CSV table of C-alpha atoms and ligand atoms in Angstrom, one decimal:
chain,number,residue,atom,x,y,z
A,43,MET,CA,257.6,266.6,-122.9
A,44,TYR,CA,255.2,266.2,-120.0
A,45,GLN,CA,256.0,267.0,-116.3
A,46,THR,CA,253.4,264.9,-114.7
A,47,LEU,CA,252.8,262.1,-117.3
A,48,VAL,CA,254.8,259.5,-119.1
A,49,THR,CA,253.8,258.6,-122.5
A,50,ASP,CA,254.8,255.6,-124.6
A,51,LEU,CA,253.6,255.0,-128.2
A,52,GLN,CA,254.0,251.4,-129.4
A,53,ASP,CA,252.2,249.6,-132.0
A,54,GLY,CA,249.6,252.3,-132.2
A,55,THR,CA,248.8,252.3,-128.6
A,56,LEU,CA,249.8,255.4,-126.6
A,57,VAL,CA,250.0,254.3,-123.0
A,58,ILE,CA,249.6,257.4,-120.7
A,59,THR,CA,251.0,256.9,-117.2
A,60,ILE,CA,250.0,259.5,-114.5
A,61,ASN,CA,253.2,259.9,-112.7
A,62,ARG,CA,253.0,261.3,-109.2
A,63,PRO,CA,253.4,258.1,-107.1
A,64,ASP,CA,254.5,259.8,-104.1
A,65,LYS,CA,251.0,261.5,-104.1
A,66,LEU,CA,249.3,258.3,-105.3
A,67,ASN,CA,248.9,260.1,-108.7
A,68,ALA,CA,246.3,262.8,-107.3
A,69,LEU,CA,245.1,265.0,-110.0
A,70,ASN,CA,246.4,268.5,-109.4
A,71,LYS,CA,246.3,271.4,-111.7
A,72,ASP,CA,249.3,270.3,-113.9
A,73,VAL,CA,247.9,266.8,-114.4
A,74,ILE,CA,244.5,268.0,-115.4
A,75,GLU,CA,246.3,270.4,-117.8
A,76,GLU,CA,248.6,267.9,-119.2
A,77,LEU,CA,245.8,265.3,-119.6
A,78,GLY,CA,244.0,267.7,-121.7
A,79,LYS,CA,247.1,268.2,-123.8
A,80,VAL,CA,247.7,264.4,-124.2
A,81,MET,CA,244.2,264.0,-125.4
A,82,ASP,CA,244.6,266.5,-127.9
A,83,GLU,CA,247.5,264.5,-129.1
A,84,VAL,CA,245.3,261.3,-129.2
A,85,TYR,CA,242.7,263.2,-131.4
A,86,THR,CA,245.3,264.5,-133.7
A,87,ASN,CA,248.1,262.1,-134.1
A,88,ALA,CA,247.3,259.6,-136.9
A,89,GLU,CA,249.9,257.1,-135.5
A,90,ILE,CA,247.6,256.7,-132.3
A,91,LYS,CA,244.8,254.3,-132.6
A,92,THR,CA,244.1,253.6,-129.1
A,93,ALA,CA,245.1,255.0,-125.8
A,94,ILE,CA,245.5,253.3,-122.4
A,95,LEU,CA,245.4,255.4,-119.1
A,96,THR,CA,247.2,254.0,-116.1
A,97,GLY,CA,248.9,255.1,-112.9
A,98,ALA,CA,252.6,254.9,-111.8
A,99,GLY,CA,253.6,252.5,-109.3
A,100,GLU,CA,251.9,249.5,-107.8
A,101,LYS,CA,249.6,251.2,-105.3
A,102,ALA,CA,247.4,253.6,-107.0
A,103,PHE,CA,245.7,254.5,-110.3
A,104,VAL,CA,244.7,257.8,-109.0
A,105,ALA,CA,243.7,258.6,-105.4
A,106,GLY,CA,241.5,261.5,-106.2
A,107,ALA,CA,241.8,265.0,-107.0
A,108,ASP,CA,244.6,266.7,-105.3
A,109,ILE,CA,243.0,267.7,-101.9
A,110,SER,CA,245.6,270.2,-101.0
A,111,GLU,CA,244.4,272.4,-103.9
A,112,PHE,CA,240.8,272.7,-102.5
A,113,THR,CA,241.6,274.8,-99.3
A,114,ALA,CA,242.1,277.9,-101.1
A,115,LEU,CA,238.8,277.9,-103.2
A,116,ASP,CA,235.4,279.5,-102.8
A,117,GLU,CA,232.2,278.6,-104.6
A,118,ASP,CA,233.0,280.2,-107.9
A,119,GLY,CA,236.6,278.5,-107.7
A,120,GLY,CA,235.1,275.0,-106.9
A,121,ALA,CA,232.8,275.3,-109.8
A,122,GLU,CA,235.6,276.5,-112.2
A,123,LEU,CA,237.8,273.4,-111.1
A,124,ALA,CA,235.1,271.2,-111.9
A,125,ARG,CA,234.1,272.8,-115.2
A,126,ARG,CA,237.7,273.0,-116.3
A,127,GLY,CA,238.4,269.5,-115.5
A,128,GLN,CA,235.2,268.1,-117.1
A,129,GLN,CA,235.4,269.9,-120.2
A,130,GLY,CA,239.2,270.0,-120.7
A,131,VAL,CA,239.7,266.3,-119.7
A,132,PHE,CA,236.8,264.0,-118.7
A,133,ASP,CA,234.4,265.0,-121.7
A,134,LYS,CA,237.4,264.9,-124.2
A,135,ILE,CA,238.2,261.5,-123.0
A,136,GLU,CA,234.6,260.3,-123.4
A,137,ASN,CA,234.1,261.7,-126.6
A,138,SER,CA,237.4,260.7,-128.1
A,139,PRO,CA,236.8,259.1,-131.6
A,140,LYS,CA,239.7,256.8,-130.6
A,141,PRO,CA,239.3,254.2,-127.9
A,142,VAL,CA,240.6,255.1,-124.5
A,143,ILE,CA,240.9,252.1,-122.2
A,144,ALA,CA,241.7,252.5,-118.3
A,145,ALA,CA,244.1,250.0,-116.8
A,146,VAL,CA,243.3,250.5,-113.2
A,147,ASN,CA,246.3,249.4,-111.2
A,148,GLY,CA,245.3,250.1,-107.6
A,149,PHE,CA,243.3,252.9,-105.7
A,150,SER,CA,240.8,254.5,-108.1
A,151,LEU,CA,239.0,257.1,-105.8
A,152,GLY,CA,237.1,260.3,-106.3
A,153,GLY,CA,238.6,261.9,-109.4
A,154,GLY,CA,240.6,258.7,-110.0
A,155,CYS,CA,237.2,256.6,-110.3
A,156,GLU,CA,235.6,259.5,-112.3
A,157,LEU,CA,238.8,259.3,-114.6
A,158,ALA,CA,238.4,255.7,-115.0
A,159,MET,CA,234.7,256.0,-115.8
A,160,SER,CA,235.2,258.6,-118.5
A,161,CYS,CA,237.3,256.1,-120.4
A,162,HIS,CA,235.5,254.0,-122.8
A,163,PHE,CA,236.0,250.8,-120.7
A,164,ARG,CA,238.0,249.5,-117.6
A,165,LEU,CA,240.4,246.6,-116.7
A,166,ALA,CA,241.3,246.4,-113.2
A,167,SER,CA,244.4,244.6,-111.2
A,168,GLU,CA,243.3,242.4,-108.4
A,169,ASN,CA,244.3,244.9,-106.0
A,170,ALA,CA,242.3,247.9,-107.4
A,171,LYS,CA,239.8,249.6,-105.0
A,172,PHE,CA,237.2,251.9,-106.3
A,173,GLY,CA,235.1,254.5,-104.5
A,174,GLN,CA,233.7,258.1,-104.3
A,175,PRO,CA,234.6,259.3,-100.9
A,176,GLU,CA,233.9,262.9,-101.6
A,177,VAL,CA,231.2,263.2,-98.8
A,178,ASN,CA,234.0,262.4,-96.3
A,179,LEU,CA,235.3,266.0,-97.2
A,180,GLY,CA,231.9,267.6,-97.3
A,181,LEU,CA,232.0,267.6,-101.2
A,182,ILE,CA,230.3,265.6,-104.0
A,183,PRO,CA,231.8,264.3,-107.0
A,184,GLY,CA,232.6,267.0,-109.3
A,185,TYR,CA,234.4,265.3,-112.5
A,186,GLY,CA,231.2,263.7,-113.7
A,187,GLY,CA,231.0,260.8,-111.0
A,188,THR,CA,227.4,261.3,-110.1
A,189,GLN,CA,226.2,261.0,-113.6
A,190,ARG,CA,228.8,258.2,-115.0
A,191,LEU,CA,228.7,256.0,-112.0
A,192,THR,CA,224.7,255.9,-112.1
A,193,GLN,CA,224.9,255.1,-115.8
A,194,LEU,CA,227.2,252.3,-115.2
A,195,ILE,CA,226.1,250.5,-112.1
A,196,GLY,CA,222.5,251.9,-111.6
A,197,LYS,CA,220.9,254.3,-109.3
A,198,GLY,CA,220.7,252.5,-106.0
A,199,LYS,CA,224.2,251.1,-105.9
A,200,ALA,CA,225.4,254.4,-107.0
A,201,MET,CA,223.6,256.2,-104.3
A,202,GLU,CA,224.9,253.9,-101.5
A,203,LEU,CA,228.6,254.2,-102.7
A,204,MET,CA,228.5,257.9,-102.9
A,205,MET,CA,226.6,258.3,-99.6
A,206,THR,CA,228.7,255.8,-97.6
A,207,ALA,CA,232.1,256.7,-99.4
A,208,ASP,CA,232.9,252.9,-99.2
A,209,MET,CA,235.6,251.4,-101.3
A,210,ILE,CA,234.9,248.2,-103.2
A,211,GLY,CA,237.3,245.8,-104.5
A,212,ALA,CA,238.1,244.7,-108.1
A,213,ASP,CA,235.7,241.5,-108.1
A,214,GLU,CA,232.8,243.6,-106.6
A,215,ALA,CA,233.5,246.3,-109.2
A,216,LYS,CA,233.5,243.7,-112.1
A,217,ALA,CA,230.2,242.2,-110.7
A,218,LEU,CA,228.6,245.7,-110.8
A,219,GLY,CA,229.8,246.2,-114.3
A,220,LEU,CA,232.3,249.1,-113.5
A,221,VAL,CA,235.1,247.1,-114.8
A,222,ASN,CA,235.2,244.4,-117.5
A,223,HIS,CA,238.2,242.3,-116.6
A,224,VAL,CA,240.2,241.7,-113.4
A,225,VAL,CA,243.7,240.4,-113.9
A,226,PRO,CA,246.8,239.8,-111.7
A,227,GLN,CA,248.8,243.5,-111.5
A,228,ALA,CA,251.7,241.9,-113.4
A,229,GLU,CA,249.4,241.1,-116.4
A,230,LEU,CA,247.4,244.3,-116.5
A,231,LEU,CA,249.0,246.2,-119.0
A,232,ALA,CA,249.6,243.2,-121.4
A,233,LYS,CA,245.9,242.3,-121.1
A,234,THR,CA,244.9,245.8,-121.9
A,235,LYS,CA,247.4,246.2,-124.8
A,236,GLU,CA,246.1,242.8,-126.1
A,237,ILE,CA,242.5,244.2,-126.4
A,238,ALA,CA,243.7,247.4,-127.9
A,239,GLN,CA,245.6,245.4,-130.6
A,240,LYS,CA,242.4,243.5,-131.4
A,241,ILE,CA,240.4,246.8,-131.9
A,242,HIS,CA,243.2,248.0,-134.3
A,243,THR,CA,242.1,245.3,-136.9
A,244,LYS,CA,238.6,246.7,-137.0
A,245,ALA,CA,237.5,249.7,-139.0
A,246,PRO,CA,238.6,253.0,-137.2
A,247,VAL,CA,235.6,255.0,-138.6
A,248,ALA,CA,233.2,252.4,-137.4
A,249,ILE,CA,234.9,252.3,-134.1
A,250,ALA,CA,234.4,256.2,-133.8
A,251,LYS,CA,230.7,255.6,-134.7
A,252,VAL,CA,230.4,252.9,-132.0
A,253,ILE,CA,231.8,255.4,-129.5
A,254,ALA,CA,229.4,258.1,-130.4
A,255,CYS,CA,226.3,256.0,-130.5
A,256,VAL,CA,227.0,254.2,-127.2
A,257,ASN,CA,227.7,257.6,-125.7
A,258,ASP,CA,224.2,258.8,-126.9
A,259,ALA,CA,222.6,255.7,-125.3
A,260,ALA,CA,224.5,256.3,-121.9
A,261,LYS,CA,223.5,259.9,-121.8
A,262,GLY,CA,219.8,258.9,-122.7
A,263,ALA,CA,220.0,261.1,-125.7
A,264,ALA,CA,216.6,261.6,-127.2
A,265,ASP,CA,218.0,261.1,-130.8
A,266,GLY,CA,220.2,257.9,-130.1
A,267,PHE,CA,218.1,255.9,-132.5
A,268,ALA,CA,218.1,258.6,-135.2
A,269,ASN,CA,221.8,259.1,-134.8
A,270,GLU,CA,222.5,255.4,-135.2
A,271,ILE,CA,220.4,255.5,-138.3
A,272,LYS,CA,222.5,258.4,-139.7
A,273,ARG,CA,225.9,256.8,-138.8
A,274,PHE,CA,225.0,253.6,-140.1
A,275,GLY,CA,224.4,255.2,-143.3
A,276,GLU,CA,227.5,257.4,-143.2
A,277,CYS,CA,229.4,253.9,-142.9
A,278,PHE,CA,228.1,253.0,-146.4
A,279,ALA,CA,230.1,256.0,-147.8
A,280,THR,CA,233.5,254.7,-146.3
A,281,GLU,CA,236.2,253.1,-148.1
A,282,ASP,CA,236.5,250.7,-145.0
A,283,MET,CA,233.0,249.4,-145.4
A,284,ARG,CA,233.7,248.5,-149.0
A,285,GLU,CA,236.9,246.8,-147.9
A,286,GLY,CA,235.2,245.0,-145.0
A,287,THR,CA,232.4,243.5,-147.1
A,288,ALA,CA,234.5,242.8,-150.0
A,289,ALA,CA,237.2,240.9,-147.8
A,290,PHE,CA,234.2,239.0,-146.3
A,291,MET,CA,232.9,237.9,-149.7
A,292,GLU,CA,236.5,236.9,-151.1
A,293,LYS,CA,237.1,235.1,-147.8
A,294,ARG,CA,240.2,237.1,-146.9
A,295,LYS,CA,241.2,239.5,-144.0
A,296,ALA,CA,240.1,243.0,-144.4
A,297,ILE,CA,242.8,245.8,-144.6
A,298,PHE,CA,241.2,249.1,-143.2
A,299,LYS,CA,242.6,252.5,-143.9
A,300,GLY,CA,240.3,254.4,-141.7
A,301,LYS,CA,238.7,256.4,-144.4
B,526,COA,N1,245.0,264.4,-102.7
B,526,COA,C1,246.3,264.8,-102.4
B,526,COA,N2,247.2,264.1,-101.7
B,526,COA,C2,246.9,262.8,-101.6
B,526,COA,C3,245.7,262.3,-102.0
B,526,COA,C4,244.7,263.1,-102.5
B,526,COA,N3,243.6,262.9,-103.1
B,526,COA,N4,245.7,260.9,-101.9
B,526,COA,C5,246.8,260.6,-101.3
B,526,COA,N5,247.6,261.6,-101.2
B,526,COA,C6,248.9,261.9,-100.8
B,526,COA,C7,248.9,261.9,-99.2
B,526,COA,O1,248.6,262.9,-98.6
B,526,COA,C8,250.5,261.2,-98.9
B,526,COA,O2,251.2,262.3,-98.9
B,526,COA,P1,252.5,262.6,-98.0
B,526,COA,O3,253.2,261.4,-98.0
B,526,COA,O4,253.1,263.9,-98.6
B,526,COA,O5,251.7,262.9,-96.6
B,526,COA,C9,250.6,260.4,-100.1
B,526,COA,O6,249.6,260.6,-101.1
B,526,COA,C10,250.4,258.9,-99.7
B,526,COA,O7,249.2,258.7,-99.2
B,526,COA,P2,248.7,258.2,-97.8
B,526,COA,O8,247.4,258.4,-97.1
B,526,COA,O9,250.0,258.1,-96.7
B,526,COA,O10,248.7,256.6,-98.1
B,526,COA,P3,247.8,255.4,-97.3
B,526,COA,O11,248.2,254.1,-98.0
B,526,COA,O12,247.9,255.5,-95.9
B,526,COA,O13,246.1,255.7,-97.7
B,526,COA,C11,244.4,256.3,-99.2
B,526,COA,C12,245.7,255.5,-99.0
B,526,COA,C13,244.1,256.2,-100.8
B,526,COA,C14,243.3,255.5,-98.6
B,526,COA,C15,244.5,257.7,-98.9
B,526,COA,O14,245.7,258.5,-99.4
B,526,COA,C16,243.3,258.6,-99.0
B,526,COA,O15,242.2,258.3,-98.4
B,526,COA,N6,243.3,259.4,-100.2
B,526,COA,C17,242.2,260.3,-100.3
B,526,COA,C18,241.2,259.7,-101.0
B,526,COA,C19,240.2,260.7,-101.5
B,526,COA,O16,239.4,261.3,-100.5
B,526,COA,N7,240.0,261.0,-102.7
B,526,COA,C20,239.0,261.9,-103.1
B,526,COA,C21,239.5,263.3,-103.4
B,526,COA,S1,238.1,264.2,-104.0
């Protein structure tokens, strides 16, 4: 079904593997287009409760946008590449009502770091390396990196990483708040799936509202508090809220329907 992705849906989790290992899973036009399509599937397929993004092989998550496609672009072409990627993939991942988790299994550079950062949170294998090396190419990050890296690790460290093009290891990424957990590579997918399964036991409508509210905060949205009030109220109109509170009172496990 996809040429550049491998997808596997099990127990409500869609594992999306970017599959160009000989090019360290670099994001070319085809990968960007297919990531947009697979995200449409995540949004619309009721069987999918969470998604995990990872890269094929043991070396790279994604080593960046495909640099070989840059040489033919002019100013408008560069802007269009960034716009198409941001709107068609990165924003779609960030705004997904279902959790999208990055399992970063190696190099996560440039567009790869940006892809991981557009996910709702990240786990990394011990060999993972993160960086925004665009200035080496006379470029800046174009898939949201200047914004999301600053949101995640703060202005000073983001400036240094983007100015020096330095790579950092998984432990430093964790210390900076870029990743939540560091695990041996062989355990990465299992640990990520375990977290996804825990999320599946919670109320899906509430999960979607958590995503929307936290995204408001990360963007510094002026109406973040007002939106929280509105969305908190909306929860009271859901069957899941009735079920969750009734289950607590009755000392039993809640069974949520996502309604
Ligand atoms: N775009 C296109 N091709 C890429 C790529 C990218 N971002 N990153 C790696 N590749 C390709 C290499 O060209 C090479 O292809 P080839 O075998 O046909 O020559 C293959 O992937 C393997 O990469 P290689 O550089 O040989 O591996 P390495 O272990 O020596 O180095 C990196 C690994 C990640 C340090 C190095 O590939 C690199 O610096 N990549 C670019 C990172 C980058 O600048 N990303 C930001 C882009 S905006």
